[in-house]
Amino acid sequence: MISLFRRNPTPQPEQITVRIGATTYPVAVRRLVSARRYTLRVRTAQRDIVLSMPARGSLTTAKAFADKHAGWIALKLAKLAQDVSFADGAMVPFRDVPHRIEHREGRGTVKVEAGTPPVLVVHGDIQHLPRRLTDWLKKQALRELQAAVTRHTAALGVKHGPISVKDTTSRWGSCSSAGALAFSWRLILAPPFVLDYLAAHEVSHLKEMNHSPRFWRLCHQLCPRTEEARAWLKSHGAGLHRYG
Protein backbone atom coordinates (compact mmCIF):
# COMPACT_ATOMS: atom_id res chain seq x y z
CA MET A 1 0.00 0.00 0.00
CA ILE A 2 1.28 3.46 -0.88
CA SER A 3 1.00 5.95 1.98
CA LEU A 4 -0.93 9.09 1.09
CA PHE A 5 1.13 10.95 3.65
CA ARG A 6 4.60 10.00 2.44
CA ARG A 7 6.79 13.05 2.16
CA ASN A 8 8.67 13.82 -1.01
CA PRO A 9 12.42 13.53 -0.50
CA THR A 10 14.20 16.82 0.05
CA PRO A 11 15.80 17.85 -3.25
CA GLN A 12 19.57 17.75 -3.16
CA PRO A 13 21.42 20.94 -4.07
CA GLU A 14 22.69 20.85 -7.63
CA GLN A 15 26.40 20.87 -8.26
CA ILE A 16 28.79 20.75 -11.18
CA THR A 17 32.57 20.67 -11.28
CA VAL A 18 35.24 22.69 -13.03
CA ARG A 19 38.75 21.43 -13.65
CA ILE A 20 41.63 23.86 -13.17
CA GLY A 21 45.00 22.30 -13.88
CA ALA A 22 45.16 18.98 -12.06
CA THR A 23 42.48 19.91 -9.52
CA THR A 24 38.71 19.57 -9.79
CA TYR A 25 36.60 22.08 -7.86
CA PRO A 26 32.92 21.78 -6.91
CA VAL A 27 30.62 24.56 -8.10
CA ALA A 28 27.30 25.07 -6.29
CA VAL A 29 24.42 25.80 -8.66
CA ARG A 30 21.60 28.17 -7.75
CA ARG A 31 18.50 28.30 -9.94
CA LEU A 32 16.89 31.73 -9.67
CA VAL A 33 13.54 32.76 -11.08
CA SER A 34 14.88 36.29 -11.46
CA ALA A 35 18.03 35.23 -13.32
CA ARG A 36 18.21 35.96 -17.03
CA ARG A 37 21.74 34.74 -17.60
CA TYR A 38 24.48 32.57 -16.13
CA THR A 39 26.83 34.22 -13.61
CA LEU A 40 29.75 33.02 -11.50
CA ARG A 41 30.93 34.18 -8.10
CA VAL A 42 33.84 33.10 -5.89
CA ARG A 43 32.80 34.00 -2.36
CA THR A 44 35.67 35.16 -0.17
CA ALA A 45 34.14 34.50 3.24
CA GLN A 46 32.62 31.11 2.40
CA ARG A 47 35.52 30.11 0.16
CA ASP A 48 33.34 28.50 -2.46
CA ILE A 49 32.26 28.88 -6.07
CA VAL A 50 28.62 29.63 -6.89
CA LEU A 51 26.98 29.64 -10.32
CA SER A 52 23.59 31.33 -10.64
CA MET A 53 21.37 30.42 -13.57
CA PRO A 54 17.79 30.82 -14.83
CA ALA A 55 15.29 28.49 -13.18
CA ARG A 56 14.78 26.52 -16.38
CA GLY A 57 18.44 26.63 -17.39
CA SER A 58 20.47 23.61 -18.43
CA LEU A 59 23.17 22.06 -16.26
CA THR A 60 25.04 21.22 -19.46
CA THR A 61 25.07 24.90 -20.37
CA ALA A 62 26.08 25.77 -16.81
CA LYS A 63 29.00 23.34 -16.99
CA ALA A 64 30.15 24.82 -20.32
CA PHE A 65 29.89 28.34 -18.87
CA ALA A 66 31.98 27.39 -15.82
CA ASP A 67 34.61 25.68 -17.97
CA LYS A 68 34.80 28.74 -20.23
CA HIS A 69 35.57 30.92 -17.22
CA ALA A 70 37.99 28.51 -15.51
CA GLY A 71 40.82 31.03 -15.89
CA TRP A 72 38.83 33.72 -14.08
CA ILE A 73 37.97 31.26 -11.30
CA ALA A 74 41.64 30.32 -10.97
CA LEU A 75 42.62 33.98 -10.46
CA LYS A 76 39.98 34.43 -7.77
CA LEU A 77 41.03 31.24 -5.98
CA ALA A 78 44.67 32.34 -6.13
CA LYS A 79 43.75 35.48 -4.22
CA LEU A 80 42.06 33.36 -1.56
CA ALA A 81 45.29 31.40 -1.19
CA GLN A 82 46.94 34.60 0.00
CA ASP A 83 45.04 34.48 3.30
CA VAL A 84 46.95 35.68 6.35
CA SER A 85 46.72 33.78 9.62
CA PHE A 86 47.16 35.53 12.94
CA ALA A 87 50.68 34.30 13.64
CA ASP A 88 54.00 35.62 14.88
CA GLY A 89 55.51 37.87 12.21
CA ALA A 90 52.36 38.20 10.10
CA MET A 91 51.12 41.60 8.94
CA VAL A 92 47.53 42.61 9.67
CA PRO A 93 45.66 45.88 9.21
CA PHE A 94 44.43 47.58 12.38
CA ARG A 95 42.25 50.59 11.62
CA ASP A 96 43.62 50.19 8.06
CA VAL A 97 47.23 50.64 9.21
CA PRO A 98 49.49 47.58 8.63
CA HIS A 99 50.77 46.18 11.93
CA ARG A 100 53.23 43.35 12.51
CA ILE A 101 52.18 40.66 14.99
CA GLU A 102 54.86 39.85 17.55
CA HIS A 103 54.60 37.06 20.11
CA ARG A 104 56.26 37.42 23.51
CA GLU A 105 56.43 34.93 26.34
CA GLY A 106 55.07 35.77 29.78
CA ARG A 107 51.92 37.26 31.13
CA GLY A 108 50.29 40.29 29.66
CA THR A 109 47.60 41.41 27.30
CA VAL A 110 47.70 42.52 23.69
CA LYS A 111 49.15 45.98 23.21
CA VAL A 112 50.21 48.29 20.41
CA GLU A 113 53.79 49.50 20.23
CA ALA A 114 55.07 52.27 17.98
CA GLY A 115 57.41 51.32 15.19
CA THR A 116 57.83 51.11 11.44
CA PRO A 117 55.56 49.28 11.06
CA PRO A 118 53.66 49.47 14.37
CA VAL A 119 53.59 46.23 16.36
CA LEU A 120 50.73 44.25 17.89
CA VAL A 121 52.37 42.50 20.85
CA VAL A 122 50.62 39.32 21.99
CA HIS A 123 51.79 37.72 25.27
CA GLY A 124 51.20 34.18 26.51
CA ASP A 125 51.53 30.73 24.99
CA ILE A 126 52.04 30.98 21.25
CA GLN A 127 49.37 28.36 20.62
CA HIS A 128 46.78 30.79 22.01
CA LEU A 129 47.99 33.74 19.91
CA PRO A 130 45.22 33.62 17.25
CA ARG A 131 42.44 33.45 19.84
CA ARG A 132 43.92 36.12 22.09
CA LEU A 133 44.46 38.54 19.23
CA THR A 134 40.99 37.90 17.82
CA ASP A 135 39.40 38.47 21.24
CA TRP A 136 41.35 41.72 21.64
CA LEU A 137 40.35 42.96 18.19
CA LYS A 138 36.72 42.18 18.97
CA LYS A 139 36.94 44.27 22.16
CA GLN A 140 38.47 47.17 20.22
CA ALA A 141 35.74 46.93 17.61
CA LEU A 142 32.98 46.84 20.22
CA ARG A 143 34.43 49.82 22.08
CA GLU A 144 34.66 51.96 18.94
CA LEU A 145 31.26 50.92 17.66
CA GLN A 146 29.64 51.69 21.01
CA ALA A 147 31.18 55.17 20.93
CA ALA A 148 30.02 55.77 17.35
CA VAL A 149 26.51 54.48 18.03
CA THR A 150 26.22 56.66 21.14
CA ARG A 151 27.28 59.70 19.13
CA HIS A 152 24.87 59.02 16.27
CA THR A 153 21.85 58.14 18.41
CA ALA A 154 22.36 61.37 20.35
CA ALA A 155 22.37 63.30 17.06
CA LEU A 156 19.07 61.71 15.99
CA GLY A 157 17.48 61.71 19.42
CA VAL A 158 16.80 57.96 19.38
CA LYS A 159 17.61 55.07 21.70
CA HIS A 160 19.30 51.81 20.78
CA GLY A 161 19.25 48.30 22.20
CA PRO A 162 22.19 46.01 22.93
CA ILE A 163 25.28 46.31 20.72
CA SER A 164 27.27 43.22 19.79
CA VAL A 165 30.06 42.19 17.45
CA LYS A 166 30.02 38.92 15.52
CA ASP A 167 32.00 37.08 12.88
CA THR A 168 29.41 37.58 10.16
CA THR A 169 29.99 36.74 6.52
CA SER A 170 26.89 38.02 4.75
CA ARG A 171 26.53 41.52 6.19
CA TRP A 172 28.57 44.17 7.98
CA GLY A 173 25.81 45.24 10.35
CA SER A 174 22.18 44.72 11.28
CA CYS A 175 19.41 46.38 13.26
CA SER A 176 16.56 44.35 14.76
CA SER A 177 13.00 45.57 15.16
CA ALA A 178 13.75 45.83 18.91
CA GLY A 179 16.69 48.16 18.27
CA ALA A 180 19.50 45.65 18.87
CA LEU A 181 22.54 46.42 16.75
CA ALA A 182 25.08 43.85 15.58
CA PHE A 183 28.27 44.42 13.60
CA SER A 184 31.14 42.45 12.11
CA TRP A 185 34.20 42.71 14.35
CA ARG A 186 36.33 42.88 11.20
CA LEU A 187 35.35 46.53 10.82
CA ILE A 188 38.22 47.29 13.21
CA LEU A 189 40.55 46.25 10.39
CA ALA A 190 39.03 48.86 8.07
CA PRO A 191 39.59 52.66 8.02
CA PRO A 192 37.84 54.40 10.95
CA PHE A 193 35.48 56.29 8.63
CA VAL A 194 34.17 52.94 7.33
CA LEU A 195 33.40 51.74 10.87
CA ASP A 196 31.74 55.09 11.56
CA TYR A 197 29.62 54.74 8.42
CA LEU A 198 28.36 51.29 9.45
CA ALA A 199 27.40 52.65 12.87
CA ALA A 200 25.56 55.55 11.20
CA HIS A 201 23.88 53.14 8.78
CA GLU A 202 22.42 50.92 11.50
CA VAL A 203 21.48 53.87 13.72
CA SER A 204 19.56 55.36 10.78
CA HIS A 205 17.54 52.14 10.72
CA LEU A 206 16.29 52.98 14.21
CA LYS A 207 14.21 55.67 12.49
CA GLU A 208 13.80 54.19 9.02
CA MET A 209 13.74 50.38 8.82
CA ASN A 210 14.26 50.50 5.07
CA HIS A 211 16.59 51.93 2.45
CA SER A 212 14.33 54.72 1.29
CA PRO A 213 15.57 58.18 0.23
CA ARG A 214 14.73 59.38 3.74
CA PHE A 215 16.93 56.67 5.22
CA TRP A 216 19.88 57.68 3.04
CA ARG A 217 19.41 61.34 3.93
CA LEU A 218 19.71 60.39 7.60
CA CYS A 219 22.78 58.29 6.88
CA HIS A 220 24.50 61.13 5.02
CA GLN A 221 23.54 63.53 7.79
CA LEU A 222 25.26 61.35 10.38
CA CYS A 223 28.21 60.35 8.21
CA PRO A 224 29.19 62.78 5.44
CA ARG A 225 31.64 60.18 4.09
CA THR A 226 28.86 57.63 3.46
CA GLU A 227 29.49 57.27 -0.28
CA GLU A 228 33.24 57.03 0.21
CA ALA A 229 32.76 54.32 2.83
CA ARG A 230 30.35 52.37 0.64
CA ALA A 231 32.83 52.51 -2.23
CA TRP A 232 35.64 51.32 0.06
CA LEU A 233 33.59 48.33 1.25
CA LYS A 234 32.66 47.43 -2.30
CA SER A 235 36.30 47.48 -3.40
CA HIS A 236 38.09 46.21 -0.30
CA GLY A 237 35.52 44.74 2.10
CA ALA A 238 35.85 41.13 0.99
CA GLY A 239 39.59 41.33 1.63
CA LEU A 240 39.03 41.78 5.36
CA HIS A 241 38.06 38.11 5.52
CA ARG A 242 41.61 37.14 4.49
CA TYR A 243 42.76 37.73 8.06
CA GLY A 244 42.18 35.59 11.07
Coordinates of C-alpha atoms in Angstrom, one line a residue:
M1 CA 0.0 0.0 0.0
I2 CA 1.3 3.5 -0.9
S3 CA 1.0 5.9 2.0
L4 CA -0.9 9.1 1.1
F5 CA 1.1 11.0 3.6
R6 CA 4.6 10.0 2.4
R7 CA 6.8 13.1 2.2
N8 CA 8.7 13.8 -1.0
P9 CA 12.4 13.5 -0.5
T10 CA 14.2 16.8 0.0
P11 CA 15.8 17.8 -3.3
Q12 CA 19.6 17.7 -3.2
P13 CA 21.4 20.9 -4.1
E14 CA 22.7 20.9 -7.6
Q15 CA 26.4 20.9 -8.3
I16 CA 28.8 20.7 -11.2
T17 CA 32.6 20.7 -11.3
V18 CA 35.2 22.7 -13.0
R19 CA 38.7 21.4 -13.7
I20 CA 41.6 23.9 -13.2
G21 CA 45.0 22.3 -13.9
A22 CA 45.2 19.0 -12.1
T23 CA 42.5 19.9 -9.5
T24 CA 38.7 19.6 -9.8
Y25 CA 36.6 22.1 -7.9
P26 CA 32.9 21.8 -6.9
V27 CA 30.6 24.6 -8.1
A28 CA 27.3 25.1 -6.3
V29 CA 24.4 25.8 -8.7
R30 CA 21.6 28.2 -7.8
R31 CA 18.5 28.3 -9.9
L32 CA 16.9 31.7 -9.7
V33 CA 13.5 32.8 -11.1
S34 CA 14.9 36.3 -11.5
A35 CA 18.0 35.2 -13.3
R36 CA 18.2 36.0 -17.0
R37 CA 21.7 34.7 -17.6
Y38 CA 24.5 32.6 -16.1
T39 CA 26.8 34.2 -13.6
L40 CA 29.7 33.0 -11.5
R41 CA 30.9 34.2 -8.1
V42 CA 33.8 33.1 -5.9
R43 CA 32.8 34.0 -2.4
T44 CA 35.7 35.2 -0.2
A45 CA 34.1 34.5 3.2
Q46 CA 32.6 31.1 2.4
R47 CA 35.5 30.1 0.2
D48 CA 33.3 28.5 -2.5
I49 CA 32.3 28.9 -6.1
V50 CA 28.6 29.6 -6.9
L51 CA 27.0 29.6 -10.3
S52 CA 23.6 31.3 -10.6
M53 CA 21.4 30.4 -13.6
P54 CA 17.8 30.8 -14.8
A55 CA 15.3 28.5 -13.2
R56 CA 14.8 26.5 -16.4
G57 CA 18.4 26.6 -17.4
S58 CA 20.5 23.6 -18.4
L59 CA 23.2 22.1 -16.3
T60 CA 25.0 21.2 -19.5
T61 CA 25.1 24.9 -20.4
A62 CA 26.1 25.8 -16.8
K63 CA 29.0 23.3 -17.0
A64 CA 30.2 24.8 -20.3
F65 CA 29.9 28.3 -18.9
A66 CA 32.0 27.4 -15.8
D67 CA 34.6 25.7 -18.0
K68 CA 34.8 28.7 -20.2
H69 CA 35.6 30.9 -17.2
A70 CA 38.0 28.5 -15.5
G71 CA 40.8 31.0 -15.9
W72 CA 38.8 33.7 -14.1
I73 CA 38.0 31.3 -11.3
A74 CA 41.6 30.3 -11.0
L75 CA 42.6 34.0 -10.5
K76 CA 40.0 34.4 -7.8
L77 CA 41.0 31.2 -6.0
A78 CA 44.7 32.3 -6.1
K79 CA 43.8 35.5 -4.2
L80 CA 42.1 33.4 -1.6
A81 CA 45.3 31.4 -1.2
Q82 CA 46.9 34.6 0.0
D83 CA 45.0 34.5 3.3
V84 CA 47.0 35.7 6.3
S85 CA 46.7 33.8 9.6
F86 CA 47.2 35.5 12.9
A87 CA 50.7 34.3 13.6
D88 CA 54.0 35.6 14.9
G89 CA 55.5 37.9 12.2
A90 CA 52.4 38.2 10.1
M91 CA 51.1 41.6 8.9
V92 CA 47.5 42.6 9.7
P93 CA 45.7 45.9 9.2
F94 CA 44.4 47.6 12.4
R95 CA 42.2 50.6 11.6
D96 CA 43.6 50.2 8.1
V97 CA 47.2 50.6 9.2
P98 CA 49.5 47.6 8.6
H99 CA 50.8 46.2 11.9
R100 CA 53.2 43.4 12.5
I101 CA 52.2 40.7 15.0
E102 CA 54.9 39.9 17.6
H103 CA 54.6 37.1 20.1
R104 CA 56.3 37.4 23.5
E105 CA 56.4 34.9 26.3
G106 CA 55.1 35.8 29.8
R107 CA 51.9 37.3 31.1
G108 CA 50.3 40.3 29.7
T109 CA 47.6 41.4 27.3
V110 CA 47.7 42.5 23.7
K111 CA 49.1 46.0 23.2
V112 CA 50.2 48.3 20.4
E113 CA 53.8 49.5 20.2
A114 CA 55.1 52.3 18.0
G115 CA 57.4 51.3 15.2
T116 CA 57.8 51.1 11.4
P117 CA 55.6 49.3 11.1
P118 CA 53.7 49.5 14.4
V119 CA 53.6 46.2 16.4
L120 CA 50.7 44.3 17.9
V121 CA 52.4 42.5 20.8
V122 CA 50.6 39.3 22.0
H123 CA 51.8 37.7 25.3
G124 CA 51.2 34.2 26.5
D125 CA 51.5 30.7 25.0
I126 CA 52.0 31.0 21.2
Q127 CA 49.4 28.4 20.6
H128 CA 46.8 30.8 22.0
L129 CA 48.0 33.7 19.9
P130 CA 45.2 33.6 17.2
R131 CA 42.4 33.4 19.8
R132 CA 43.9 36.1 22.1
L133 CA 44.5 38.5 19.2
T134 CA 41.0 37.9 17.8
D135 CA 39.4 38.5 21.2
W136 CA 41.3 41.7 21.6
L137 CA 40.3 43.0 18.2
K138 CA 36.7 42.2 19.0
K139 CA 36.9 44.3 22.2
Q140 CA 38.5 47.2 20.2
A141 CA 35.7 46.9 17.6
L142 CA 33.0 46.8 20.2
R143 CA 34.4 49.8 22.1
E144 CA 34.7 52.0 18.9
L145 CA 31.3 50.9 17.7
Q146 CA 29.6 51.7 21.0
A147 CA 31.2 55.2 20.9
A148 CA 30.0 55.8 17.3
V149 CA 26.5 54.5 18.0
T150 CA 26.2 56.7 21.1
R151 CA 27.3 59.7 19.1
H152 CA 24.9 59.0 16.3
T153 CA 21.9 58.1 18.4
A154 CA 22.4 61.4 20.3
A155 CA 22.4 63.3 17.1
L156 CA 19.1 61.7 16.0
G157 CA 17.5 61.7 19.4
V158 CA 16.8 58.0 19.4
K159 CA 17.6 55.1 21.7
H160 CA 19.3 51.8 20.8
G161 CA 19.2 48.3 22.2
P162 CA 22.2 46.0 22.9
I163 CA 25.3 46.3 20.7
S164 CA 27.3 43.2 19.8
V165 CA 30.1 42.2 17.4
K166 CA 30.0 38.9 15.5
D167 CA 32.0 37.1 12.9
T168 CA 29.4 37.6 10.2
T169 CA 30.0 36.7 6.5
S170 CA 26.9 38.0 4.8
R171 CA 26.5 41.5 6.2
W172 CA 28.6 44.2 8.0
G173 CA 25.8 45.2 10.4
S174 CA 22.2 44.7 11.3
C175 CA 19.4 46.4 13.3
S176 CA 16.6 44.4 14.8
S177 CA 13.0 45.6 15.2
A178 CA 13.7 45.8 18.9
G179 CA 16.7 48.2 18.3
A180 CA 19.5 45.6 18.9
L181 CA 22.5 46.4 16.8
A182 CA 25.1 43.8 15.6
F183 CA 28.3 44.4 13.6
S184 CA 31.1 42.5 12.1
W185 CA 34.2 42.7 14.4
R186 CA 36.3 42.9 11.2
L187 CA 35.3 46.5 10.8
I188 CA 38.2 47.3 13.2
L189 CA 40.5 46.3 10.4
A190 CA 39.0 48.9 8.1
P191 CA 39.6 52.7 8.0
P192 CA 37.8 54.4 11.0
F193 CA 35.5 56.3 8.6
V194 CA 34.2 52.9 7.3
L195 CA 33.4 51.7 10.9
D196 CA 31.7 55.1 11.6
Y197 CA 29.6 54.7 8.4
L198 CA 28.4 51.3 9.5
A199 CA 27.4 52.7 12.9
A200 CA 25.6 55.6 11.2
H201 CA 23.9 53.1 8.8
E202 CA 22.4 50.9 11.5
V203 CA 21.5 53.9 13.7
S204 CA 19.6 55.4 10.8
H205 CA 17.5 52.1 10.7
L206 CA 16.3 53.0 14.2
K207 CA 14.2 55.7 12.5
E208 CA 13.8 54.2 9.0
M209 CA 13.7 50.4 8.8
N210 CA 14.3 50.5 5.1
H211 CA 16.6 51.9 2.5
S212 CA 14.3 54.7 1.3
P213 CA 15.6 58.2 0.2
R214 CA 14.7 59.4 3.7
F215 CA 16.9 56.7 5.2
W216 CA 19.9 57.7 3.0
R217 CA 19.4 61.3 3.9
L218 CA 19.7 60.4 7.6
C219 CA 22.8 58.3 6.9
H220 CA 24.5 61.1 5.0
Q221 CA 23.5 63.5 7.8
L222 CA 25.3 61.4 10.4
C223 CA 28.2 60.4 8.2
P224 CA 29.2 62.8 5.4
R225 CA 31.6 60.2 4.1
T226 CA 28.9 57.6 3.5
E227 CA 29.5 57.3 -0.3
E228 CA 33.2 57.0 0.2
A229 CA 32.8 54.3 2.8
R230 CA 30.4 52.4 0.6
A231 CA 32.8 52.5 -2.2
W232 CA 35.6 51.3 0.1
L233 CA 33.6 48.3 1.2
K234 CA 32.7 47.4 -2.3
S235 CA 36.3 47.5 -3.4
H236 CA 38.1 46.2 -0.3
G237 CA 35.5 44.7 2.1
A238 CA 35.9 41.1 1.0
G239 CA 39.6 41.3 1.6
L240 CA 39.0 41.8 5.4
H241 CA 38.1 38.1 5.5
R242 CA 41.6 37.1 4.5
Y243 CA 42.8 37.7 8.1
G244 CA 42.2 35.6 11.1

